[in-house]
């Protein structure tokens, strides 16, 4: 005959129910604690995120400020660079203008020097020609002076000879006039004589001598 199945007694069923309640309560309490822990962890993480975000915002603000300062410095440096470039261009143009002016002045000075040298050469040529002419004039003057002196000497000698001839003719005429009878001969000789003999005798002298 098979054994009979055991049936639970009322006291056994009540104990199982109590245990289940305790277990359920424990599970509920554990679940609540786990939720609180998870909420706390999430809250801590959120706080950390907020703190990190605050730090990051401050860093971003600092970086933004530094970036603005860098931009201001960059703009200032850019403006200074542009001003420097403009000043350099103006200086370059000024230097180029000065160089052109200097080159023009040098060309003008060179041309003037060449003209002066040419003028000096021409003056030297003229001076040499004048010196040559002066030497020729001095030589001509010397020759002329010597010729004049020679002419004077000859004139003096001729005058002396004329005087001698004149005295001799007068003497002959006077002697012929003193001796007499030779007037016609003397007059004929005077008429036949050249102009030199007639010129050395005073006008009318033969007639006076003969008369």
mmCIF file of N, CA and C in Angstrom, residues 11-140:
data_model
loop_
_atom_site.group_PDB
_atom_site.id
_atom_site.type_symbol
_atom_site.label_atom_id
_atom_site.label_comp_id
_atom_site.label_asym_id
_atom_site.label_seq_id
_atom_site.Cartn_x
_atom_site.Cartn_y
_atom_site.Cartn_z
ATOM 1 N N UNK A 11 0.671 25.433 11.296
ATOM 2 C CA UNK A 11 1.799 26.172 11.868
ATOM 3 C C UNK A 11 2.943 26.255 10.887
ATOM 4 N N UNK A 12 3.094 25.248 10.090
ATOM 5 C CA UNK A 12 4.171 25.276 9.067
ATOM 6 C C UNK A 12 3.878 26.280 7.989
ATOM 7 N N UNK A 13 2.658 26.388 7.563
ATOM 8 C CA UNK A 13 2.312 27.341 6.524
ATOM 9 C C UNK A 13 2.515 28.767 7.019
ATOM 10 N N UNK A 14 2.251 29.091 8.225
ATOM 11 C CA UNK A 14 2.421 30.439 8.789
ATOM 12 C C UNK A 14 3.863 30.823 8.884
ATOM 13 N N UNK A 15 4.719 29.900 9.215
ATOM 14 C CA UNK A 15 6.164 30.219 9.306
ATOM 15 C C UNK A 15 6.734 30.536 7.949
ATOM 16 N N UNK A 16 6.273 29.822 6.962
ATOM 17 C CA UNK A 16 6.788 30.112 5.602
ATOM 18 C C UNK A 16 6.356 31.486 5.145
ATOM 19 N N UNK A 17 5.158 31.869 5.479
ATOM 20 C CA UNK A 17 4.654 33.181 5.091
ATOM 21 C C UNK A 17 5.457 34.280 5.764
ATOM 22 N N UNK A 18 5.772 34.134 6.984
ATOM 23 C CA UNK A 18 6.557 35.142 7.732
ATOM 24 C C UNK A 18 7.948 35.289 7.130
ATOM 25 N N UNK A 19 8.518 34.170 6.810
ATOM 26 C CA UNK A 19 9.867 34.223 6.207
ATOM 27 C C UNK A 19 9.829 34.943 4.886
ATOM 28 N N UNK A 20 8.766 34.671 4.119
ATOM 29 C CA UNK A 20 8.654 35.330 2.819
ATOM 30 C C UNK A 20 8.490 36.820 3.003
ATOM 31 N N UNK A 21 7.723 37.226 3.949
ATOM 32 C CA UNK A 21 7.541 38.655 4.215
ATOM 33 C C UNK A 21 8.854 39.304 4.625
ATOM 34 N N UNK A 22 9.568 38.617 5.493
ATOM 35 C CA UNK A 22 10.849 39.163 5.959
ATOM 36 C C UNK A 22 11.818 39.314 4.774
ATOM 37 N N UNK A 23 11.784 38.280 3.958
ATOM 38 C CA UNK A 23 12.674 38.295 2.790
ATOM 39 C C UNK A 23 12.288 39.414 1.852
ATOM 40 N N UNK A 24 10.962 39.553 1.643
ATOM 41 C CA UNK A 24 10.497 40.614 0.749
ATOM 42 C C UNK A 24 10.852 41.978 1.318
ATOM 43 N N UNK A 25 10.672 42.093 2.611
ATOM 44 C CA UNK A 25 11.015 43.376 3.254
ATOM 45 C C UNK A 25 12.512 43.658 3.121
ATOM 46 N N UNK A 26 13.281 42.605 3.333
ATOM 47 C CA UNK A 26 14.736 42.774 3.217
ATOM 48 C C UNK A 26 15.119 43.175 1.810
ATOM 49 N N UNK A 27 14.448 42.495 0.864
ATOM 50 C CA UNK A 27 14.743 42.828 -0.544
ATOM 51 C C UNK A 27 14.352 44.248 -0.837
ATOM 52 N N UNK A 28 13.183 44.661 -0.297
ATOM 53 C CA UNK A 28 12.725 46.033 -0.534
ATOM 54 C C UNK A 28 13.686 47.029 0.083
ATOM 55 N N UNK A 29 14.102 46.723 1.318
ATOM 56 C CA UNK A 29 15.065 47.625 1.977
ATOM 57 C C UNK A 29 16.366 47.667 1.206
ATOM 58 N N UNK A 30 16.811 46.522 0.724
ATOM 59 C CA UNK A 30 18.063 46.468 -0.069
ATOM 60 C C UNK A 30 17.934 47.237 -1.370
ATOM 61 N N UNK A 31 16.721 47.074 -1.960
ATOM 62 C CA UNK A 31 16.513 47.810 -3.220
ATOM 63 C C UNK A 31 16.503 49.307 -2.966
ATOM 64 N N UNK A 32 15.856 49.725 -1.895
ATOM 65 C CA UNK A 32 15.826 51.145 -1.556
ATOM 66 C C UNK A 32 17.225 51.666 -1.272
ATOM 67 N N UNK A 33 18.016 50.892 -0.560
ATOM 68 C CA UNK A 33 19.398 51.299 -0.258
ATOM 69 C C UNK A 33 20.220 51.393 -1.519
ATOM 70 N N UNK A 34 20.024 50.427 -2.426
ATOM 71 C CA UNK A 34 20.768 50.452 -3.696
ATOM 72 C C UNK A 34 20.384 51.669 -4.515
ATOM 73 N N UNK A 35 19.078 52.004 -4.515
ATOM 74 C CA UNK A 35 18.650 53.201 -5.251
ATOM 75 C C UNK A 35 19.263 54.449 -4.647
ATOM 76 N N UNK A 36 19.259 54.507 -3.325
ATOM 77 C CA UNK A 36 19.857 55.672 -2.661
ATOM 78 C C UNK A 36 21.338 55.782 -2.968
ATOM 79 N N UNK A 37 21.998 54.631 -2.934
ATOM 80 C CA UNK A 37 23.437 54.633 -3.241
ATOM 81 C C UNK A 37 23.674 55.088 -4.675
ATOM 82 N N UNK A 38 22.805 54.541 -5.585
ATOM 83 C CA UNK A 38 22.960 54.918 -6.983
ATOM 84 C C UNK A 38 22.675 56.404 -7.176
ATOM 85 N N UNK A 39 21.628 56.896 -6.458
ATOM 86 C CA UNK A 39 21.311 58.318 -6.550
ATOM 87 C C UNK A 39 22.461 59.160 -6.003
ATOM 88 N N UNK A 40 23.030 58.679 -4.911
ATOM 89 C CA UNK A 40 24.157 59.424 -4.326
ATOM 90 C C UNK A 40 25.348 59.453 -5.278
ATOM 91 N N UNK A 41 25.608 58.285 -5.904
ATOM 92 C CA UNK A 41 26.715 58.212 -6.853
ATOM 93 C C UNK A 41 26.460 59.149 -8.029
ATOM 94 N N UNK A 42 25.181 59.089 -8.511
ATOM 95 C CA UNK A 42 24.848 59.970 -9.624
ATOM 96 C C UNK A 42 24.947 61.438 -9.220
ATOM 97 N N UNK A 43 24.521 61.734 -7.958
ATOM 98 C CA UNK A 43 24.612 63.108 -7.481
ATOM 99 C C UNK A 43 26.068 63.550 -7.364
ATOM 100 N N UNK A 44 26.899 62.639 -6.879
ATOM 101 C CA UNK A 44 28.328 62.972 -6.763
ATOM 102 C C UNK A 44 28.941 63.207 -8.151
ATOM 103 N N UNK A 45 28.550 62.309 -9.072
ATOM 104 C CA UNK A 45 29.066 62.477 -10.423
ATOM 105 C C UNK A 45 28.585 63.791 -11.025
ATOM 106 N N UNK A 46 27.329 64.104 -10.780
ATOM 107 C CA UNK A 46 26.779 65.343 -11.313
ATOM 108 C C UNK A 46 27.482 66.552 -10.706
ATOM 109 N N UNK A 47 27.741 66.450 -9.414
ATOM 110 C CA UNK A 47 28.474 67.539 -8.763
ATOM 111 C C UNK A 47 29.883 67.670 -9.353
ATOM 112 N N UNK A 48 30.513 66.514 -9.549
ATOM 113 C CA UNK A 48 31.856 66.542 -10.140
ATOM 114 C C UNK A 48 31.814 67.141 -11.544
ATOM 115 N N UNK A 49 30.780 66.717 -12.291
ATOM 116 C CA UNK A 49 30.636 67.267 -13.635
ATOM 117 C C UNK A 49 30.424 68.772 -13.584
ATOM 118 N N UNK A 50 29.584 69.237 -12.622
ATOM 119 C CA UNK A 50 29.358 70.670 -12.484
ATOM 120 C C UNK A 50 30.642 71.406 -12.112
ATOM 121 N N UNK A 51 31.384 70.786 -11.163
ATOM 122 C CA UNK A 51 32.643 71.407 -10.768
ATOM 123 C C UNK A 51 33.615 71.463 -11.962
ATOM 124 N N UNK A 52 33.695 70.307 -12.682
ATOM 125 C CA UNK A 52 34.576 70.287 -13.861
ATOM 126 C C UNK A 52 34.112 71.300 -14.914
ATOM 127 N N UNK A 53 32.781 71.362 -15.046
ATOM 128 C CA UNK A 53 32.232 72.328 -16.006
ATOM 129 C C UNK A 53 32.542 73.755 -15.579
ATOM 130 N N UNK A 54 32.437 74.038 -14.272
ATOM 131 C CA UNK A 54 32.760 75.371 -13.768
ATOM 132 C C UNK A 54 34.236 75.691 -14.010
ATOM 133 N N UNK A 55 35.099 74.720 -13.714
ATOM 134 C CA UNK A 55 36.536 74.908 -13.961
ATOM 135 C C UNK A 55 36.787 75.138 -15.454
ATOM 136 N N UNK A 56 36.113 74.308 -16.276
ATOM 137 C CA UNK A 56 36.285 74.434 -17.713
ATOM 138 C C UNK A 56 35.791 75.789 -18.214
ATOM 139 N N UNK A 57 34.667 76.251 -17.629
ATOM 140 C CA UNK A 57 34.143 77.561 -18.034
ATOM 141 C C UNK A 57 35.131 78.660 -17.662
ATOM 142 N N UNK A 58 35.700 78.555 -16.426
ATOM 143 C CA UNK A 58 36.691 79.553 -16.025
ATOM 144 C C UNK A 58 37.924 79.503 -16.937
ATOM 145 N N UNK A 59 38.358 78.283 -17.274
ATOM 146 C CA UNK A 59 39.502 78.145 -18.161
ATOM 147 C C UNK A 59 39.183 78.707 -19.549
ATOM 148 N N UNK A 60 37.941 78.398 -20.008
ATOM 149 C CA UNK A 60 37.537 78.932 -21.311
ATOM 150 C C UNK A 60 37.512 80.462 -21.288
ATOM 151 N N UNK A 61 36.978 81.011 -20.166
ATOM 152 C CA UNK A 61 36.943 82.467 -20.039
ATOM 153 C C UNK A 61 38.368 83.042 -20.031
ATOM 154 N N UNK A 62 39.266 82.352 -19.305
ATOM 155 C CA UNK A 62 40.648 82.808 -19.252
ATOM 156 C C UNK A 62 41.298 82.724 -20.631
ATOM 157 N N UNK A 63 41.044 81.565 -21.299
ATOM 158 C CA UNK A 63 41.604 81.392 -22.636
ATOM 159 C C UNK A 63 41.020 82.428 -23.602
ATOM 160 N N UNK A 64 39.684 82.693 -23.447
ATOM 161 C CA UNK A 64 39.053 83.710 -24.292
ATOM 162 C C UNK A 64 39.676 85.076 -24.052
ATOM 163 N N UNK A 65 39.909 85.375 -22.757
ATOM 164 C CA UNK A 65 40.540 86.659 -22.439
ATOM 165 C C UNK A 65 41.944 86.734 -23.026
ATOM 166 N N UNK A 66 42.697 85.623 -22.865
ATOM 167 C CA UNK A 66 44.040 85.595 -23.450
ATOM 168 C C UNK A 66 43.976 85.684 -24.978
ATOM 169 N N UNK A 67 42.928 85.019 -25.544
ATOM 170 C CA UNK A 67 42.770 85.081 -26.987
ATOM 171 C C UNK A 67 42.451 86.503 -27.440
ATOM 172 N N UNK A 68 41.594 87.208 -26.696
ATOM 173 C CA UNK A 68 41.292 88.592 -27.023
ATOM 174 C C UNK A 68 42.534 89.464 -26.910
ATOM 175 N N UNK A 69 43.311 89.210 -25.834
ATOM 176 C CA UNK A 69 44.559 89.953 -25.679
ATOM 177 C C UNK A 69 45.517 89.654 -26.840
ATOM 178 N N UNK A 70 45.564 88.356 -27.218
ATOM 179 C CA UNK A 70 46.425 87.977 -28.331
ATOM 180 C C UNK A 70 45.961 88.642 -29.623
ATOM 181 N N UNK A 71 44.622 88.667 -29.808
ATOM 182 C CA UNK A 71 44.094 89.320 -30.996
ATOM 183 C C UNK A 71 44.409 90.814 -30.988
ATOM 184 N N UNK A 72 44.262 91.435 -29.785
ATOM 185 C CA UNK A 72 44.588 92.856 -29.688
ATOM 186 C C UNK A 72 46.065 93.091 -29.984
ATOM 187 N N UNK A 73 46.913 92.219 -29.397
ATOM 188 C CA UNK A 73 48.340 92.334 -29.682
ATOM 189 C C UNK A 73 48.632 92.093 -31.160
ATOM 190 N N UNK A 74 47.904 91.090 -31.733
ATOM 191 C CA UNK A 74 48.102 90.807 -33.152
ATOM 192 C C UNK A 74 47.689 92.004 -34.011
ATOM 193 N N UNK A 75 46.541 92.612 -33.672
ATOM 194 C CA UNK A 75 46.104 93.794 -34.412
ATOM 195 C C UNK A 75 47.095 94.933 -34.239
ATOM 196 N N UNK A 76 47.586 95.101 -32.999
ATOM 197 C CA UNK A 76 48.567 96.157 -32.761
ATOM 198 C C UNK A 76 49.854 95.901 -33.535
ATOM 199 N N UNK A 77 50.303 94.623 -33.493
ATOM 200 C CA UNK A 77 51.510 94.280 -34.248
ATOM 201 C C UNK A 77 51.278 94.421 -35.745
ATOM 202 N N UNK A 78 50.060 94.038 -36.197
ATOM 203 C CA UNK A 78 49.744 94.188 -37.616
ATOM 204 C C UNK A 78 49.744 95.653 -38.017
ATOM 205 N N UNK A 79 49.122 96.502 -37.176
ATOM 206 C CA UNK A 79 49.117 97.928 -37.471
ATOM 207 C C UNK A 79 50.540 98.488 -37.453
ATOM 208 N N UNK A 80 51.323 98.041 -36.452
ATOM 209 C CA UNK A 80 52.716 98.498 -36.380
ATOM 210 C C UNK A 80 53.506 98.012 -37.588
ATOM 211 N N UNK A 81 53.251 96.764 -38.011
ATOM 212 C CA UNK A 81 53.951 96.224 -39.178
ATOM 213 C C UNK A 81 53.565 96.989 -40.439
ATOM 214 N N UNK A 82 52.255 97.276 -40.578
ATOM 215 C CA UNK A 82 51.805 98.046 -41.743
ATOM 216 C C UNK A 82 52.441 99.438 -41.738
ATOM 217 N N UNK A 83 52.460 100.061 -40.523
ATOM 218 C CA UNK A 83 53.089 101.383 -40.435
ATOM 219 C C UNK A 83 54.573 101.298 -40.783
ATOM 220 N N UNK A 84 55.219 100.221 -40.293
ATOM 221 C CA UNK A 84 56.639 100.037 -40.602
ATOM 222 C C UNK A 84 56.854 99.837 -42.093
ATOM 223 N N UNK A 85 55.958 99.034 -42.718
ATOM 224 C CA UNK A 85 56.067 98.806 -44.160
ATOM 225 C C UNK A 85 55.877 100.109 -44.925
ATOM 226 N N UNK A 86 54.857 100.900 -44.514
ATOM 227 C CA UNK A 86 54.622 102.173 -45.178
ATOM 228 C C UNK A 86 55.817 103.114 -44.993
ATOM 229 N N UNK A 87 56.333 103.148 -43.750
ATOM 230 C CA UNK A 87 57.503 103.993 -43.501
ATOM 231 C C UNK A 87 58.700 103.516 -44.325
ATOM 232 N N UNK A 88 58.847 102.172 -44.416
ATOM 233 C CA UNK A 88 59.946 101.629 -45.210
ATOM 234 C C UNK A 88 59.776 101.983 -46.681
ATOM 235 N N UNK A 89 58.530 101.908 -47.182
ATOM 236 C CA UNK A 89 58.280 102.279 -48.581
ATOM 237 C C UNK A 89 58.576 103.752 -48.816
ATOM 238 N N UNK A 90 58.095 104.607 -47.863
ATOM 239 C CA UNK A 90 58.383 106.037 -48.004
ATOM 240 C C UNK A 90 59.882 106.296 -47.967
ATOM 241 N N UNK A 91 60.553 105.612 -47.036
ATOM 242 C CA UNK A 91 62.000 105.778 -46.944
ATOM 243 C C UNK A 91 62.683 105.274 -48.211
ATOM 244 N N UNK A 92 62.159 104.146 -48.744
ATOM 245 C CA UNK A 92 62.727 103.608 -49.981
ATOM 246 C C UNK A 92 62.547 104.593 -51.125
ATOM 247 N N UNK A 93 61.324 105.164 -51.230
ATOM 248 C CA UNK A 93 61.082 106.156 -52.277
ATOM 249 C C UNK A 93 61.973 107.389 -52.074
ATOM 250 N N UNK A 94 62.104 107.796 -50.795
ATOM 251 C CA UNK A 94 62.953 108.952 -50.519
ATOM 252 C C UNK A 94 64.402 108.668 -50.891
ATOM 253 N N UNK A 95 64.866 107.454 -50.546
ATOM 254 C CA UNK A 95 66.243 107.082 -50.885
ATOM 255 C C UNK A 95 66.427 107.015 -52.396
ATOM 256 N N UNK A 96 65.419 106.420 -53.088
ATOM 257 C CA UNK A 96 65.505 106.365 -54.549
ATOM 258 C C UNK A 96 65.511 107.761 -55.153
ATOM 259 N N UNK A 97 64.642 108.642 -54.600
ATOM 260 C CA UNK A 97 64.646 110.027 -55.076
ATOM 261 C C UNK A 97 65.980 110.705 -54.819
ATOM 262 N N UNK A 98 66.530 110.465 -53.635
ATOM 263 C CA UNK A 98 67.831 111.058 -53.323
ATOM 264 C C UNK A 98 68.920 110.512 -54.245
ATOM 265 N N UNK A 99 68.840 109.195 -54.521
ATOM 266 C CA UNK A 99 69.826 108.607 -55.420
ATOM 267 C C UNK A 99 69.699 109.191 -56.826
ATOM 268 N N UNK A 100 68.448 109.353 -57.295
ATOM 269 C CA UNK A 100 68.266 109.954 -58.617
ATOM 270 C C UNK A 100 68.795 111.389 -58.636
ATOM 271 N N UNK A 101 68.469 112.139 -57.576
ATOM 272 C CA UNK A 101 68.970 113.517 -57.506
ATOM 273 C C UNK A 101 70.496 113.544 -57.469
ATOM 274 N N UNK A 102 71.065 112.607 -56.688
ATOM 275 C CA UNK A 102 72.525 112.543 -56.595
ATOM 276 C C UNK A 102 73.137 112.172 -57.938
ATOM 277 N N UNK A 103 72.519 111.199 -58.636
ATOM 278 C CA UNK A 103 73.029 110.811 -59.951
ATOM 279 C C UNK A 103 72.925 111.967 -60.938
ATOM 280 N N UNK A 104 71.774 112.673 -60.892
ATOM 281 C CA UNK A 104 71.618 113.834 -61.775
ATOM 282 C C UNK A 104 72.662 114.898 -61.454
ATOM 283 N N UNK A 105 72.855 115.136 -60.140
ATOM 284 C CA UNK A 105 73.861 116.128 -59.739
ATOM 285 C C UNK A 105 75.255 115.696 -60.187
ATOM 286 N N UNK A 106 75.545 114.387 -60.053
ATOM 287 C CA UNK A 106 76.850 113.899 -60.498
ATOM 288 C C UNK A 106 77.012 114.045 -62.004
ATOM 289 N N UNK A 107 75.934 113.714 -62.756
ATOM 290 C CA UNK A 107 76.021 113.889 -64.208
ATOM 291 C C UNK A 107 76.230 115.361 -64.570
ATOM 292 N N UNK A 108 75.484 116.243 -63.895
ATOM 293 C CA UNK A 108 75.635 117.674 -64.178
ATOM 294 C C UNK A 108 77.050 118.136 -63.832
ATOM 295 N N UNK A 109 77.533 117.684 -62.647
ATOM 296 C CA UNK A 109 78.898 118.060 -62.242
ATOM 297 C C UNK A 109 79.929 117.521 -63.225
ATOM 298 N N UNK A 110 79.709 116.272 -63.687
ATOM 299 C CA UNK A 110 80.638 115.689 -64.658
ATOM 300 C C UNK A 110 80.621 116.470 -65.968
ATOM 301 N N UNK A 111 79.405 116.814 -66.420
ATOM 302 C CA UNK A 111 79.302 117.600 -67.652
ATOM 303 C C UNK A 111 79.965 118.967 -67.492
ATOM 304 N N UNK A 112 79.736 119.586 -66.307
ATOM 305 C CA UNK A 112 80.372 120.877 -66.069
ATOM 306 C C UNK A 112 81.888 120.749 -66.031
ATOM 307 N N UNK A 113 82.364 119.673 -65.400
ATOM 308 C CA UNK A 113 83.809 119.463 -65.358
ATOM 309 C C UNK A 113 84.378 119.248 -66.760
ATOM 310 N N UNK A 114 83.634 118.468 -67.574
ATOM 311 C CA UNK A 114 84.087 118.261 -68.945
ATOM 312 C C UNK A 114 84.093 119.569 -69.725
ATOM 313 N N UNK A 115 83.020 120.355 -69.553
ATOM 314 C CA UNK A 115 82.973 121.649 -70.229
ATOM 315 C C UNK A 115 84.079 122.565 -69.742
ATOM 316 N N UNK A 116 84.313 122.554 -68.406
ATOM 317 C CA UNK A 116 85.395 123.380 -67.864
ATOM 318 C C UNK A 116 86.747 122.928 -68.409
ATOM 319 N N UNK A 117 86.937 121.581 -68.457
ATOM 320 C CA UNK A 117 88.204 121.068 -68.989
ATOM 321 C C UNK A 117 88.371 121.458 -70.454
ATOM 322 N N UNK A 118 87.270 121.345 -71.217
ATOM 323 C CA UNK A 118 87.326 121.752 -72.628
ATOM 324 C C UNK A 118 87.610 123.240 -72.760
ATOM 325 N N UNK A 119 86.933 124.031 -71.912
ATOM 326 C CA UNK A 119 87.159 125.474 -71.949
ATOM 327 C C UNK A 119 88.589 125.813 -71.559
ATOM 328 N N UNK A 120 89.107 125.123 -70.537
ATOM 329 C CA UNK A 120 90.491 125.350 -70.111
ATOM 330 C C UNK A 120 91.452 124.976 -71.236
ATOM 331 N N UNK A 121 91.161 123.834 -71.912
ATOM 332 C CA UNK A 121 92.017 123.431 -73.031
ATOM 333 C C UNK A 121 91.990 124.471 -74.132
ATOM 334 N N UNK A 122 90.785 124.975 -74.429
ATOM 335 C CA UNK A 122 90.680 126.021 -75.452
ATOM 336 C C UNK A 122 91.447 127.269 -75.032
ATOM 337 N N UNK A 123 91.303 127.646 -73.742
ATOM 338 C CA UNK A 123 92.033 128.815 -73.255
ATOM 339 C C UNK A 123 93.545 128.592 -73.324
ATOM 340 N N UNK A 124 93.966 127.359 -72.999
ATOM 341 C CA UNK A 124 95.393 127.065 -73.092
ATOM 342 C C UNK A 124 95.880 127.150 -74.540
ATOM 343 N N UNK A 125 95.043 126.644 -75.463
ATOM 344 C CA UNK A 125 95.413 126.756 -76.883
ATOM 345 C C UNK A 125 95.504 128.224 -77.305
ATOM 346 N N UNK A 126 94.505 129.003 -76.880
ATOM 347 C CA UNK A 126 94.528 130.430 -77.201
ATOM 348 C C UNK A 126 95.752 131.096 -76.589
ATOM 349 N N UNK A 127 96.059 130.725 -75.331
ATOM 350 C CA UNK A 127 97.232 131.294 -74.664
ATOM 351 C C UNK A 127 98.512 130.946 -75.410
ATOM 352 N N UNK A 128 98.607 129.669 -75.848
ATOM 353 C CA UNK A 128 99.797 129.281 -76.601
ATOM 354 C C UNK A 128 99.904 130.063 -77.903
ATOM 355 N N UNK A 129 98.750 130.226 -78.605
ATOM 356 C CA UNK A 129 98.779 131.007 -79.837
ATOM 357 C C UNK A 129 99.149 132.463 -79.564
ATOM 358 N N UNK A 130 98.581 133.021 -78.467
ATOM 359 C CA UNK A 130 98.913 134.401 -78.127
ATOM 360 C C UNK A 130 100.379 134.543 -77.760
ATOM 361 N N UNK A 131 100.898 133.543 -77.024
ATOM 362 C CA UNK A 131 102.320 133.591 -76.695
ATOM 363 C C UNK A 131 103.177 133.512 -77.954
ATOM 364 N N UNK A 132 102.738 132.636 -78.906
ATOM 365 C CA UNK A 132 103.474 132.555 -80.173
ATOM 366 C C UNK A 132 103.402 133.883 -80.924
ATOM 367 N N UNK A 133 102.185 134.476 -80.981
ATOM 368 C CA UNK A 133 102.032 135.774 -81.638
ATOM 369 C C UNK A 133 102.852 136.837 -80.926
ATOM 370 N N UNK A 134 102.854 136.765 -79.580
ATOM 371 C CA UNK A 134 103.621 137.740 -78.808
ATOM 372 C C UNK A 134 105.116 137.619 -79.111
ATOM 373 N N UNK A 135 105.582 136.364 -79.199
ATOM 374 C CA UNK A 135 107.003 136.185 -79.549
ATOM 375 C C UNK A 135 107.289 136.726 -80.946
ATOM 376 N N UNK A 136 106.335 136.461 -81.868
ATOM 377 C CA UNK A 136 106.520 136.987 -83.216
ATOM 378 C C UNK A 136 106.505 138.518 -83.220
ATOM 379 N N UNK A 137 105.572 139.100 -82.420
ATOM 380 C CA UNK A 137 105.524 140.558 -82.336
ATOM 381 C C UNK A 137 106.796 141.119 -81.716
ATOM 382 N N UNK A 138 107.269 140.443 -80.668
ATOM 383 C CA UNK A 138 108.516 140.898 -80.044
ATOM 384 C C UNK A 138 109.662 140.819 -81.042
ATOM 385 N N UNK A 139 109.689 139.705 -81.800
ATOM 386 C CA UNK A 139 110.757 139.580 -82.807
ATOM 387 C C UNK A 139 110.605 140.653 -83.881
ATOM 388 N N UNK A 140 109.344 140.870 -84.332
ATOM 389 C CA UNK A 140 109.113 141.904 -85.354
ATOM 390 C C UNK A 140 109.469 143.282 -84.819
#
